[in-house]
Structures are given as structure tokens and as C-alpha cells.
XYZ file of C-alpha atoms in Angstrom:
344
model
C 0.672 -35.027 12.094
C -2.605 -33.116 11.921
C -3.837 -34.838 15.063
C -0.684 -34.027 16.981
C -0.930 -30.363 15.942
C -4.436 -30.179 17.275
C -3.531 -32.038 20.427
C -0.580 -29.944 21.510
C 0.556 -26.522 20.361
C 3.999 -27.129 21.816
C 4.532 -30.109 19.519
C 3.913 -28.239 16.267
C 6.102 -29.749 13.581
C 4.437 -28.596 10.379
C 6.144 -26.149 8.062
C 4.580 -22.907 7.047
C 5.077 -22.485 3.297
C 3.512 -19.080 2.763
C 3.737 -15.761 1.068
C 3.065 -14.085 4.343
C 6.442 -12.426 4.827
C 5.623 -10.314 1.804
C 3.670 -7.946 4.012
C 6.830 -6.018 4.782
C 7.817 -5.640 1.102
C 9.822 -2.417 0.676
C 10.301 -2.629 -3.082
C 7.401 -0.596 -4.479
C 9.848 2.156 -5.455
C 11.659 -0.347 -7.687
C 8.643 -1.340 -9.769
C 6.013 1.280 -9.245
C 2.953 2.151 -11.277
C 0.141 4.636 -10.962
C -3.061 2.922 -9.941
C -6.245 4.928 -10.020
C -8.594 2.336 -8.578
C -8.133 0.069 -5.595
C -11.458 -0.751 -3.989
C -11.818 -2.838 -0.828
C -14.862 -5.075 -0.573
C -16.290 -7.734 1.693
C -19.036 -10.228 0.946
C -20.689 -13.019 2.850
C -18.008 -15.257 1.373
C -14.517 -13.752 1.119
C -12.935 -10.327 1.526
C -10.975 -9.011 -1.434
C -9.303 -5.984 -3.019
C -9.576 -5.008 -6.665
C -6.841 -3.316 -8.657
C -7.525 -1.877 -12.107
C -5.336 0.728 -13.771
C -8.159 2.517 -15.620
C -11.416 2.046 -13.731
C -13.287 4.208 -16.219
C -12.745 1.474 -18.803
C -14.390 -1.947 -18.732
C -11.929 -4.678 -17.852
C -11.038 -7.091 -20.623
C -9.816 -9.913 -18.350
C -9.689 -10.908 -14.686
C -6.958 -12.550 -12.617
C -7.434 -13.830 -9.073
C -4.326 -13.537 -6.875
C -4.062 -15.910 -3.903
C -1.657 -15.474 -0.988
C -0.038 -18.140 1.184
C -0.593 -19.325 4.758
C -0.986 -16.530 7.337
C -0.762 -13.960 4.535
C -3.428 -11.775 2.973
C -4.258 -10.238 -0.375
C -2.545 -6.996 0.571
C 0.803 -8.832 0.535
C 0.460 -8.860 -3.257
C -0.715 -5.305 -3.912
C 2.596 -3.862 -5.111
C 3.400 -6.800 -7.345
C -0.128 -6.943 -8.794
C 0.021 -3.243 -9.664
C 3.369 -3.730 -11.363
C 2.122 -6.777 -13.282
C -1.024 -4.978 -14.472
C 1.101 -2.047 -15.611
C 3.571 -4.274 -17.451
C 0.761 -6.154 -19.187
C -0.818 -2.915 -20.375
C 2.546 -1.653 -21.615
C 2.869 -4.803 -23.693
C -0.707 -4.614 -24.994
C -2.389 -1.203 -24.468
C -5.808 -2.619 -25.322
C -5.626 -5.078 -22.402
C -7.297 -3.840 -19.217
C -6.614 -6.404 -16.517
C -8.607 -6.511 -13.308
C -6.676 -8.043 -10.424
C -8.736 -9.490 -7.557
C -6.591 -9.975 -4.451
C -8.456 -12.454 -2.284
C -8.175 -12.957 1.470
C -8.541 -16.740 1.801
C -10.630 -18.190 4.639
C -9.223 -17.596 8.152
C -6.845 -14.950 6.766
C -6.860 -11.174 6.534
C -10.325 -9.639 6.611
C -11.878 -13.018 5.761
C -10.887 -14.230 9.235
C -13.793 -12.212 10.609
C -16.423 -13.804 8.357
C -18.466 -16.273 10.390
C -20.004 -18.194 7.507
C -16.773 -19.930 6.447
C -17.223 -23.162 8.350
C -14.916 -26.231 8.577
C -13.373 -28.248 7.160
C -10.512 -25.814 6.619
C -8.729 -27.413 3.683
C -7.709 -26.802 0.078
C -11.029 -27.899 -1.394
C -13.190 -25.650 0.781
C -10.780 -22.742 0.213
C -11.164 -23.288 -3.545
C -14.938 -23.557 -3.267
C -14.931 -20.217 -1.449
C -13.594 -18.686 -4.680
C -16.488 -20.170 -6.631
C -18.942 -18.887 -4.029
C -17.363 -15.425 -4.313
C -17.819 -15.406 -8.098
C -21.446 -16.474 -7.787
C -22.245 -14.075 -4.926
C -20.868 -11.075 -6.831
C -22.304 -12.120 -10.191
C -18.844 -11.968 -11.788
C -17.523 -13.711 -14.833
C -15.239 -16.589 -13.881
C -11.535 -15.663 -13.623
C -9.429 -16.030 -16.746
C -6.220 -16.509 -14.745
C -5.541 -17.619 -11.165
C -2.181 -16.800 -9.584
C -1.314 -18.565 -6.325
C 1.779 -18.481 -4.144
C 2.698 -21.447 -1.920
C -0.533 -22.603 -0.245
C -2.421 -20.298 -2.604
C -0.890 -22.245 -5.489
C -2.536 -25.432 -4.301
C -5.845 -23.634 -3.825
C -5.522 -22.523 -7.466
C -4.853 -26.102 -8.577
C -7.841 -27.369 -6.578
C -10.046 -24.636 -8.083
C -9.100 -25.607 -11.644
C -9.476 -29.321 -10.930
C -12.924 -28.752 -9.409
C -14.008 -26.569 -12.354
C -12.949 -29.269 -14.796
C -15.013 -31.863 -12.899
C -18.092 -29.653 -12.863
C -18.111 -29.420 -9.064
C -19.264 -25.783 -9.132
C -22.134 -26.299 -11.553
C -22.661 -25.817 -15.259
C -22.075 -22.058 -15.084
C -18.448 -22.474 -13.964
C -15.763 -21.798 -16.553
C -12.328 -23.370 -16.338
C -9.555 -20.783 -15.949
C -7.404 -20.501 -19.029
C -4.166 -20.196 -17.089
C -2.765 -20.922 -13.628
C 0.439 -19.482 -12.197
C 1.656 -21.699 -9.348
C 4.459 -19.846 -7.578
C 6.978 -21.914 -5.598
C 4.332 -24.412 -4.551
C 5.215 -28.099 -4.618
C 2.282 -29.778 -6.431
C 2.561 -33.061 -4.552
C 2.763 -33.936 -0.893
C 5.140 -31.646 0.994
C 8.171 -33.233 2.601
C 8.502 -31.349 5.873
C 12.108 -32.419 6.436
C 13.357 -30.124 3.676
C 13.122 -26.746 5.378
C 15.257 -25.021 7.981
C 12.773 -25.171 10.843
C 12.149 -21.423 11.143
C 8.475 -21.766 10.341
C 7.981 -24.395 13.021
C 9.488 -21.968 15.475
C 7.104 -19.257 14.258
C 4.073 -21.495 14.823
C 5.375 -22.683 18.180
C 5.975 -19.116 19.274
C 2.518 -17.938 18.203
C 0.880 -20.903 19.919
C 2.798 -20.197 23.143
C 1.609 -16.592 23.404
C -1.629 -15.590 25.146
C -4.561 -14.589 22.964
C -4.457 -11.007 24.279
C -1.113 -9.205 23.944
C 0.170 -5.846 25.230
C 0.976 -4.188 21.901
C 2.336 -4.705 18.403
C 5.704 -3.326 19.517
C 5.816 -5.837 22.362
C 5.229 -8.711 19.937
C 7.853 -7.471 17.461
C 10.443 -6.976 20.217
C 9.607 -10.390 21.684
C 10.129 -12.116 18.322
C 13.422 -10.313 17.744
C 14.611 -11.291 21.225
C 13.838 -14.911 20.347
C 16.193 -14.666 17.377
C 13.784 -13.979 14.514
C 14.753 -11.410 11.900
C 13.435 -7.854 12.187
C 11.533 -8.142 8.903
C 9.858 -11.415 9.895
C 9.041 -10.041 13.347
C 7.468 -6.937 11.817
C 5.381 -9.094 9.508
C 4.185 -11.124 12.518
C 3.196 -7.844 14.145
C 1.254 -6.813 11.041
C -1.160 -9.695 11.703
C -2.416 -8.105 14.935
C -5.607 -6.115 15.467
C -6.758 -3.850 18.282
C -8.820 -5.382 21.074
C -9.693 -2.653 23.574
C -6.453 -1.860 25.409
C -4.597 -4.799 23.912
C -4.038 -6.517 20.567
C -4.958 -9.975 19.326
C -4.278 -12.054 16.218
C -6.213 -11.274 13.034
C -6.144 -14.930 11.971
C -7.419 -18.175 13.454
C -4.221 -20.054 14.312
C -5.801 -23.496 14.706
C -7.739 -23.145 11.456
C -4.540 -22.013 9.728
C -2.790 -25.132 11.024
C -5.627 -27.245 9.604
C -5.187 -25.528 6.238
C -1.451 -26.129 6.302
C -1.960 -29.822 7.043
C -4.257 -30.030 4.011
C -1.704 -28.136 1.911
C 1.005 -30.541 3.009
C -1.036 -33.677 2.373
C -2.843 -32.919 -0.898
C -1.325 -33.883 -4.245
C -2.236 -32.493 -7.658
C 0.106 -34.532 -9.824
C -2.876 -36.151 -11.571
C -4.037 -32.718 -12.747
C -0.551 -31.847 -13.993
C -0.206 -35.151 -15.797
C -3.644 -34.773 -17.407
C -4.383 -31.043 -17.693
C -7.819 -30.413 -19.210
C -8.071 -28.905 -22.664
C -7.647 -25.144 -22.664
C -5.721 -24.942 -19.378
C -2.140 -23.670 -19.239
C -0.425 -24.435 -15.914
C 2.756 -22.414 -15.375
C 4.910 -23.499 -12.429
C 7.555 -21.125 -11.059
C 10.319 -22.700 -8.995
C 12.431 -20.295 -6.951
C 16.098 -21.116 -7.534
C 17.078 -20.798 -3.862
C 13.899 -22.242 -2.376
C 14.330 -25.160 0.001
C 10.863 -26.571 -0.726
C 11.740 -28.798 -3.672
C 12.954 -32.369 -4.023
C 15.033 -33.149 -7.099
C 12.567 -35.886 -8.086
C 9.727 -33.338 -8.156
C 11.747 -30.947 -10.309
C 12.671 -33.700 -12.769
C 9.047 -34.788 -12.953
C 7.957 -31.237 -13.790
C 10.688 -30.880 -16.406
C 9.472 -34.060 -18.092
C 5.870 -32.788 -18.107
C 6.919 -29.439 -19.571
C 8.816 -31.182 -22.396
C 5.868 -33.312 -23.459
C 4.551 -32.774 -26.933
C 1.387 -30.704 -26.847
C -1.890 -32.384 -27.756
C -4.954 -30.663 -29.191
C -7.266 -32.327 -26.663
C -5.211 -31.501 -23.548
C -3.783 -28.550 -21.679
C -0.107 -27.926 -21.073
C 2.393 -27.522 -18.239
C 5.432 -25.245 -18.240
C 8.240 -24.856 -15.698
C 10.080 -21.602 -15.066
C 13.008 -21.091 -12.681
C 13.239 -17.734 -10.918
C 16.912 -16.917 -10.271
C 18.245 -15.300 -7.104
C 15.082 -15.939 -5.133
C 14.012 -17.925 -2.130
C 10.442 -18.924 -1.366
C 9.046 -15.376 -1.142
C 9.371 -14.786 -4.856
C 7.631 -11.409 -5.096
C 9.879 -9.980 -2.385
C 13.201 -11.679 -3.166
C 13.182 -10.992 -6.916
C 10.045 -9.149 -8.037
C 11.691 -7.822 -11.193
C 12.729 -11.335 -12.220
C 9.251 -12.672 -11.472
C 7.721 -9.981 -13.686
C 10.183 -10.860 -16.453
C 8.941 -14.464 -16.319
C 5.234 -13.792 -15.939
C 4.540 -10.790 -18.173
C 5.679 -12.257 -21.527
C 4.031 -15.599 -20.735
C 0.826 -14.242 -19.208
C -2.426 -14.966 -20.961
C -3.190 -12.321 -23.565
C -6.575 -10.703 -23.054
C -6.928 -10.611 -26.824
C -7.148 -14.419 -26.822
C -9.992 -14.526 -24.315
């Protein structure tokens, strides 16, 4: 499949399981919070945003937030603000720092030249480790990942547990894997819209007249207005024209890796001290019944003192884009089950 994608754009058959449609999220008025610090930064590794409710106070814990394919960290700004606010309401002494990362080939990280191939889950996870080391940060206490970002989170934890990032690396204490199938992705389960998105993007010239032209073109092809506007949000100015802010071929490579990699071994043998929380969207078309039953069995296992644990949560009234379809419900699942900074 990967070879055929590289060989011919017109024959794209992969499915894009991403959080990227979240860019058009209109719900900030539903769950809003006052954020006094939101600093944008870029390093030689990855671009990122930081959100902290009280920047004058030292943070007590850090969570990395990872978007899906063709998305960016900014897709998760509103939800991350709301989550930080809810966590502080529950425990006023907790001061969470949310780091919204632009993964390689996405967002502002697409312009960083040092992120060389291969473009896969393991190198995307290693980029996170390089970011921590380059900034001199403590290692993240929690990693939240949606869709492809969920598998990057799983790869990051697995690599930490193996010692791949060196002796200084600390295993995260909790992962939140949001509507991301942990095993190989069956591409016959979706409705085909994402293939049409990739085919459409691949068919367009690299230089385009304007964002409005792209949005109108997508709508005329039958895509929804919200999806078309999100597609347009991934454009950047290029003299008199616009061009894509991401590397389409590299994104396809990353999706192929997402589709092919399996992390069932990690879920079946979670290292001591790691809590892996899986959120399945009730209306998502990404899941096979066998995968759901397998996760239910893992979540029912008796806990052992020398091993981590797995939990499964079902988000009602939501499709794949969980933080857009039902952000309030997602907060109601995550906030009471989120790692307490007091336990760090």
C-alpha cells in the first residue's frame, strides 16, 4: 500500500484518521476559560505552544498534547485550556502546563529542515524526546494523543520503557489515547471521505490561487463546508498565491506507518507505573468489534503491583473528532481520571 501511494497520487487508498478537522472548532464559548499565558516557540526539533493558566506560578505537572494526521497543535488549544481549567477547579494546588506539539511535517514543524526521514511513528516519538532534551525540560508526566497522535504517544512510552532515549528519560505516568486503534488499522472500515481528501489534495497544483478558491473548490466537489474550511486553514502565503503548509508525501508516509504499526504488546504488558487510558468514540467507524472486546478484557484484568494498567472509556454521541463532536463529554471522562499532580 505504501509503495502504491508513493507511486501514484491518483491511486491513494489510505485512510486519514486524524484530529485535523478540529481546526474549525466553534465550541470555545461552550467550555471557555481565561488563559493568561500562551507562548509560541520553535526549536531545532519541533514547534509547540504552551498553555498555563497562571504563568507566574511554577507548573506542578506537564502534559504533552499530540494532534492527528494533517492537524496541528492549535487544533487542541480550546480543549487544552478547558482541561487545564477543569483540573485546577478540582485541585487548586495543581498547575498543569500543556505543551501542544506540532508533529513532524505538520503545522509550524513542517518548515523545520532537520526532521529527516523516515517519517514514521518511531521517529515522530523520538522527536518528542529530542524536544525535551533540547529545551532542558523535565519529561512529560502525561501524554495525550488523538488518532495518529495516539500511536505516537504509545511509541513514545514504549521507547521510554526500553531505554531508547537514554538513562535520563522518564516513563510517562499516564497516556490518553483518543479514538486511536492500537493495532493495525483496517482501511475497509471507513466511509472513504478521507481517501477523497487525499486524492483531491494530490490532484491540485502546488501553487494555488487563494484560500477561498480552495474552499470553494472542495465544496463544489461535495465536501462539507467545515471540512473544506479546515483544508483551507492548512494553506500559507507564497507571493501572490498560496501553498500547503504540510508535506503531503511525508504525511502519507506517516499515515502508512500509523496504519501498519501495532502496540498490542505494550497494552498487554504495560510497564510498572504506566496508566494507559483508551477513549473509544461511540459513533466512530474506526473500530472492529474484536479490538473493542480485546480492550475490554485488558481493562478488566486484575491489577498487579509490578505492571501498569489499561482502562477503556466510551465517549457517547461522538464520532472520530472527539474534542469537536463532544468536548464536554470528553472532559467529563478525562478530568476525573486524569493523573493528579499531587501524586507526581
